[in-house]
CSV table of C-alpha atoms in Angstrom, one decimal:
chain,number,residue,atom,x,y,z
A,1,UNK,CA,-16.0,54.7,51.6
A,2,UNK,CA,-18.7,55.8,49.5
A,3,UNK,CA,-21.4,53.4,48.5
A,4,UNK,CA,-21.2,53.6,44.8
A,5,UNK,CA,-17.8,53.0,45.3
A,6,UNK,CA,-17.8,50.2,46.9
A,7,UNK,CA,-20.9,48.5,44.8
A,8,UNK,CA,-18.3,49.2,41.9
A,9,UNK,CA,-15.6,47.4,43.4
A,10,UNK,CA,-17.8,44.3,44.5
A,11,UNK,CA,-19.0,44.2,41.1
A,12,UNK,CA,-15.7,44.3,38.8
A,13,UNK,CA,-13.9,41.5,41.7
A,14,UNK,CA,-17.5,39.6,40.9
A,15,UNK,CA,-17.1,39.3,37.3
A,16,UNK,CA,-13.1,39.5,37.4
A,17,UNK,CA,-13.8,35.8,39.4
A,18,UNK,CA,-16.5,34.6,37.2
A,19,UNK,CA,-13.8,35.1,34.0
A,20,UNK,CA,-11.3,33.8,35.4
A,21,UNK,CA,-13.9,30.9,36.8
A,22,UNK,CA,-15.3,30.5,33.4
A,23,UNK,CA,-11.5,31.1,31.7
A,24,UNK,CA,-10.4,27.8,34.5
A,25,UNK,CA,-13.5,26.3,33.2
A,26,UNK,CA,-12.8,26.8,29.5
A,27,UNK,CA,-9.2,25.5,29.9
A,28,UNK,CA,-9.9,22.2,31.8
A,29,UNK,CA,-12.6,21.3,29.3
A,30,UNK,CA,-10.3,22.0,26.4
A,31,UNK,CA,-8.0,19.5,28.2
A,32,UNK,CA,-10.2,17.3,29.3
A,33,UNK,CA,-11.4,17.0,25.5
A,34,UNK,CA,-7.6,16.6,24.2
A,35,UNK,CA,-7.4,13.5,26.9
A,36,UNK,CA,-10.8,12.0,25.4
A,37,UNK,CA,-9.5,12.7,21.7
A,38,UNK,CA,-6.1,11.3,22.7
A,39,UNK,CA,-7.5,8.5,24.5
A,40,UNK,CA,-9.8,7.6,21.2
A,41,UNK,CA,-6.9,8.0,18.5
A,42,UNK,CA,-4.8,5.6,20.8
A,43,UNK,CA,-7.6,3.2,21.2
A,44,UNK,CA,-7.9,3.0,17.7
A,45,UNK,CA,-4.3,3.0,16.9
A,46,UNK,CA,-4.3,0.0,19.0
A,47,UNK,CA,-7.6,-1.9,17.1
A,48,UNK,CA,-5.6,-0.9,13.7
A,49,UNK,CA,-2.2,-2.5,14.6
A,50,UNK,CA,-4.2,-5.5,16.4
A,51,UNK,CA,-6.1,-5.9,13.1
A,52,UNK,CA,-3.1,-5.8,11.2
A,53,UNK,CA,-1.3,-8.3,13.4
A,54,UNK,CA,-4.3,-10.4,13.2
A,55,UNK,CA,-4.8,-10.4,9.0
A,56,UNK,CA,-0.8,-10.8,9.0
A,57,UNK,CA,-1.5,-13.8,11.1
A,58,UNK,CA,-4.2,-15.1,8.6
A,59,UNK,CA,-2.2,-14.8,5.5
A,60,UNK,CA,0.8,-16.7,7.3
A,61,UNK,CA,-2.0,-19.6,7.9
A,62,UNK,CA,-2.9,-19.4,4.5
A,63,UNK,CA,0.0,-19.7,2.9
A,64,UNK,CA,0.7,-22.5,5.8
A,65,UNK,CA,-1.8,-24.3,4.3
A,66,UNK,CA,-1.3,-23.7,0.2
A,67,UNK,CA,2.2,-25.3,0.8
A,68,UNK,CA,1.0,-27.9,3.5
A,69,UNK,CA,-1.6,-29.5,0.3
A,70,UNK,CA,1.4,-29.0,-2.0
A,71,UNK,CA,3.9,-31.3,0.0
A,72,UNK,CA,1.3,-33.7,0.6
A,73,UNK,CA,0.8,-33.7,-3.1
A,74,UNK,CA,4.1,-34.6,-4.2
A,75,UNK,CA,5.3,-36.6,-1.1
A,76,UNK,CA,2.4,-38.8,-2.2
A,77,UNK,CA,3.5,-39.3,-5.5
A,78,UNK,CA,4.0,-43.4,-5.4
A,79,UNK,CA,8.2,-44.0,-6.6
A,80,UNK,CA,8.9,-46.5,-9.0
A,81,UNK,CA,8.7,-50.4,-8.6
A,82,UNK,CA,11.4,-51.5,-6.5
A,83,UNK,CA,12.9,-47.8,-6.2
A,84,UNK,CA,14.0,-47.8,-2.6
A,85,UNK,CA,14.4,-44.6,-0.6
A,86,UNK,CA,17.6,-43.1,-0.7
A,87,UNK,CA,19.8,-41.5,1.9
A,88,UNK,CA,19.7,-38.4,0.2
A,89,UNK,CA,15.6,-38.6,-0.4
A,90,UNK,CA,15.3,-39.6,3.4
A,91,UNK,CA,17.6,-36.3,4.2
A,92,UNK,CA,15.8,-34.1,2.2
A,93,UNK,CA,12.3,-35.2,3.8
A,94,UNK,CA,13.3,-34.7,7.2
A,95,UNK,CA,14.8,-31.0,6.1
A,96,UNK,CA,11.1,-30.2,5.1
A,97,UNK,CA,9.7,-31.8,7.5
A,98,UNK,CA,11.3,-29.6,10.0
A,99,UNK,CA,11.0,-26.1,8.1
A,100,UNK,CA,7.2,-27.8,8.2
A,101,UNK,CA,7.4,-27.7,11.9
A,102,UNK,CA,9.0,-24.3,12.6
A,103,UNK,CA,6.0,-22.6,9.6
A,104,UNK,CA,2.9,-24.6,11.1
A,105,UNK,CA,3.7,-23.2,14.9
A,106,UNK,CA,4.6,-19.6,13.7
A,107,UNK,CA,1.3,-19.3,11.7
A,108,UNK,CA,-1.1,-21.1,13.9
A,109,UNK,CA,1.1,-21.0,17.2
A,110,UNK,CA,1.0,-24.6,18.6
A,111,UNK,CA,3.9,-26.6,19.0
A,112,UNK,CA,2.1,-29.7,19.6
A,113,UNK,CA,0.1,-29.2,16.3
A,114,UNK,CA,3.2,-28.5,14.5
A,115,UNK,CA,4.7,-31.6,15.6
A,116,UNK,CA,1.1,-33.3,14.7
A,117,UNK,CA,1.5,-32.0,10.7
A,118,UNK,CA,4.8,-33.0,10.6
A,119,UNK,CA,3.9,-36.8,11.2
A,120,UNK,CA,1.6,-36.3,8.9
A,121,UNK,CA,4.1,-35.9,6.0
A,122,UNK,CA,6.4,-38.9,7.3
A,123,UNK,CA,3.0,-40.6,7.4
A,124,UNK,CA,2.1,-39.4,3.7
A,125,UNK,CA,5.3,-40.7,2.6
A,126,UNK,CA,5.6,-44.2,4.3
A,127,UNK,CA,1.9,-44.7,2.5
A,128,UNK,CA,3.4,-44.4,-1.0
A,129,UNK,CA,3.1,-47.9,-2.7
A,130,UNK,CA,1.5,-49.2,0.9
A,131,UNK,CA,-1.4,-50.3,1.0
A,132,UNK,CA,-1.6,-50.6,5.1
A,133,UNK,CA,-0.4,-47.5,5.6
A,134,UNK,CA,-2.1,-45.5,2.9
A,135,UNK,CA,-5.6,-45.7,4.3
A,136,UNK,CA,-4.2,-44.2,7.6
A,137,UNK,CA,-2.0,-41.5,6.3
A,138,UNK,CA,-5.1,-40.5,4.3
A,139,UNK,CA,-7.6,-39.9,7.4
A,140,UNK,CA,-4.6,-38.4,9.4
A,141,UNK,CA,-4.0,-35.3,6.2
A,142,UNK,CA,-7.9,-35.0,6.4
A,143,UNK,CA,-8.2,-34.3,9.9
A,144,UNK,CA,-5.3,-32.2,9.7
A,145,UNK,CA,-6.6,-30.1,6.6
A,146,UNK,CA,-9.8,-29.8,8.6
A,147,UNK,CA,-8.3,-28.5,11.8
A,148,UNK,CA,-6.3,-25.8,9.9
A,149,UNK,CA,-9.4,-25.1,7.3
A,150,UNK,CA,-11.5,-24.3,11.0
A,151,UNK,CA,-8.3,-22.2,12.7
A,152,UNK,CA,-8.9,-19.9,9.8
A,153,UNK,CA,-12.4,-20.0,9.4
A,154,UNK,CA,-12.2,-18.9,13.4
A,155,UNK,CA,-9.6,-16.1,13.0
A,156,UNK,CA,-11.9,-14.6,9.8
A,157,UNK,CA,-14.3,-14.1,12.0
A,158,UNK,CA,-12.7,-12.5,14.8
A,159,UNK,CA,-11.3,-10.2,12.6
A,160,UNK,CA,-15.0,-9.3,10.9
A,161,UNK,CA,-14.5,-11.0,7.2
A,162,UNK,CA,-17.8,-11.8,5.8
A,163,UNK,CA,-18.2,-15.2,5.2
A,164,UNK,CA,-19.7,-16.4,2.0
A,165,UNK,CA,-23.4,-15.2,1.6
A,166,UNK,CA,-23.8,-18.7,-0.5
A,167,UNK,CA,-21.8,-21.5,0.9
A,168,UNK,CA,-20.6,-25.1,-0.6
A,169,UNK,CA,-23.5,-27.5,0.9
A,170,UNK,CA,-22.4,-31.2,1.2
A,171,UNK,CA,-23.7,-32.8,-2.8
A,172,UNK,CA,-23.4,-36.4,-1.1
A,173,UNK,CA,-24.9,-37.7,1.8
A,174,UNK,CA,-22.7,-39.0,4.6
A,175,UNK,CA,-23.5,-42.7,4.4
A,176,UNK,CA,-23.2,-43.1,0.2
A,177,UNK,CA,-20.0,-40.5,0.6
A,178,UNK,CA,-18.8,-43.0,3.2
A,179,UNK,CA,-19.4,-46.0,0.8
A,180,UNK,CA,-17.7,-44.3,-2.3
A,181,UNK,CA,-14.7,-43.8,-0.8
A,182,UNK,CA,-14.9,-47.2,0.2
A,183,UNK,CA,-15.3,-48.4,-3.0
A,184,UNK,CA,-12.5,-46.2,-4.7
A,185,UNK,CA,-10.0,-47.1,-1.9
A,186,UNK,CA,-10.8,-51.0,-2.3
A,187,UNK,CA,-10.1,-50.5,-6.2
A,188,UNK,CA,-6.8,-48.6,-5.4
A,189,UNK,CA,-5.8,-51.1,-3.7
A,190,UNK,CA,-6.8,-54.2,-6.1
A,191,UNK,CA,-4.7,-51.5,-8.6
A,192,UNK,CA,-1.7,-51.4,-6.8
A,193,UNK,CA,-1.5,-55.2,-5.5
A,194,UNK,CA,-1.2,-56.0,-9.9
A,195,UNK,CA,-4.2,-57.6,-10.0
A,196,UNK,CA,-6.5,-56.8,-13.9
A,197,UNK,CA,-8.9,-54.1,-13.2
A,198,UNK,CA,-11.0,-55.5,-15.8
A,199,UNK,CA,-11.3,-59.5,-14.5
A,200,UNK,CA,-12.5,-57.6,-11.3
A,201,UNK,CA,-15.1,-55.6,-13.1
A,202,UNK,CA,-16.4,-59.0,-15.0
A,203,UNK,CA,-16.5,-61.1,-11.7
A,204,UNK,CA,-18.6,-58.0,-10.0
A,205,UNK,CA,-20.6,-58.1,-12.7
A,206,UNK,CA,-21.4,-61.3,-13.2
A,207,UNK,CA,-21.9,-61.7,-9.7
A,208,UNK,CA,-24.1,-58.3,-9.4
A,209,UNK,CA,-26.5,-60.3,-12.5
A,210,UNK,CA,-26.9,-63.7,-11.5
A,211,UNK,CA,-25.9,-63.5,-7.3
A,212,UNK,CA,-27.5,-66.7,-6.8
A,213,UNK,CA,-25.5,-69.3,-9.3
A,214,UNK,CA,-23.0,-70.0,-6.9
A,215,UNK,CA,-25.8,-71.4,-4.6
A,216,UNK,CA,-27.1,-72.9,-7.8
A,217,UNK,CA,-24.1,-74.8,-9.0
A,218,UNK,CA,-23.4,-76.0,-5.1
A,219,UNK,CA,-26.5,-76.8,-4.5
A,220,UNK,CA,-26.9,-79.0,-7.7
């Protein structure tokens, strides 16, 4: 066979192989690019769905906190003097406590926490007009509020919501706050006991102005 013809055939075959390989590589590259794009789209969709789920959970938690605050205020209202709890009131309170348990378990994902929240409502109700139970109910309700707010703040961080640039700062030193809270609670206990607050204020003022008067009288 003519060498030129062989050369032409070789070139043609080589070009054909090159075209085939090029076409294969191009098709394969497009397939890989499509796969990567599909993976990115799938990942973005999963991220979007997760964010939406977290936002829904955040809405549930915020609503649960608001509902809890309203219930605490309502249950804290002291009944009239000598007014006992009726069976209807007790039944309604039990039903509401069960509803709060379900809401908290769904919003915060913890049955144990939900049980404790429901228990705080019973403590609040028991503390109405009861100076012994009242400070305990205030303490556990405050702890419950703090835990809800902590969980909500952590969820907001996970979602990536911006924190306040100028968050509120404590407006009283801890010692002064504790002192003032004790004074207000003591005044509340005195008021509930039926003692005249004006008379108590006069006695305290007399002691403050002349603290050594009693010692002087006793020494005389």
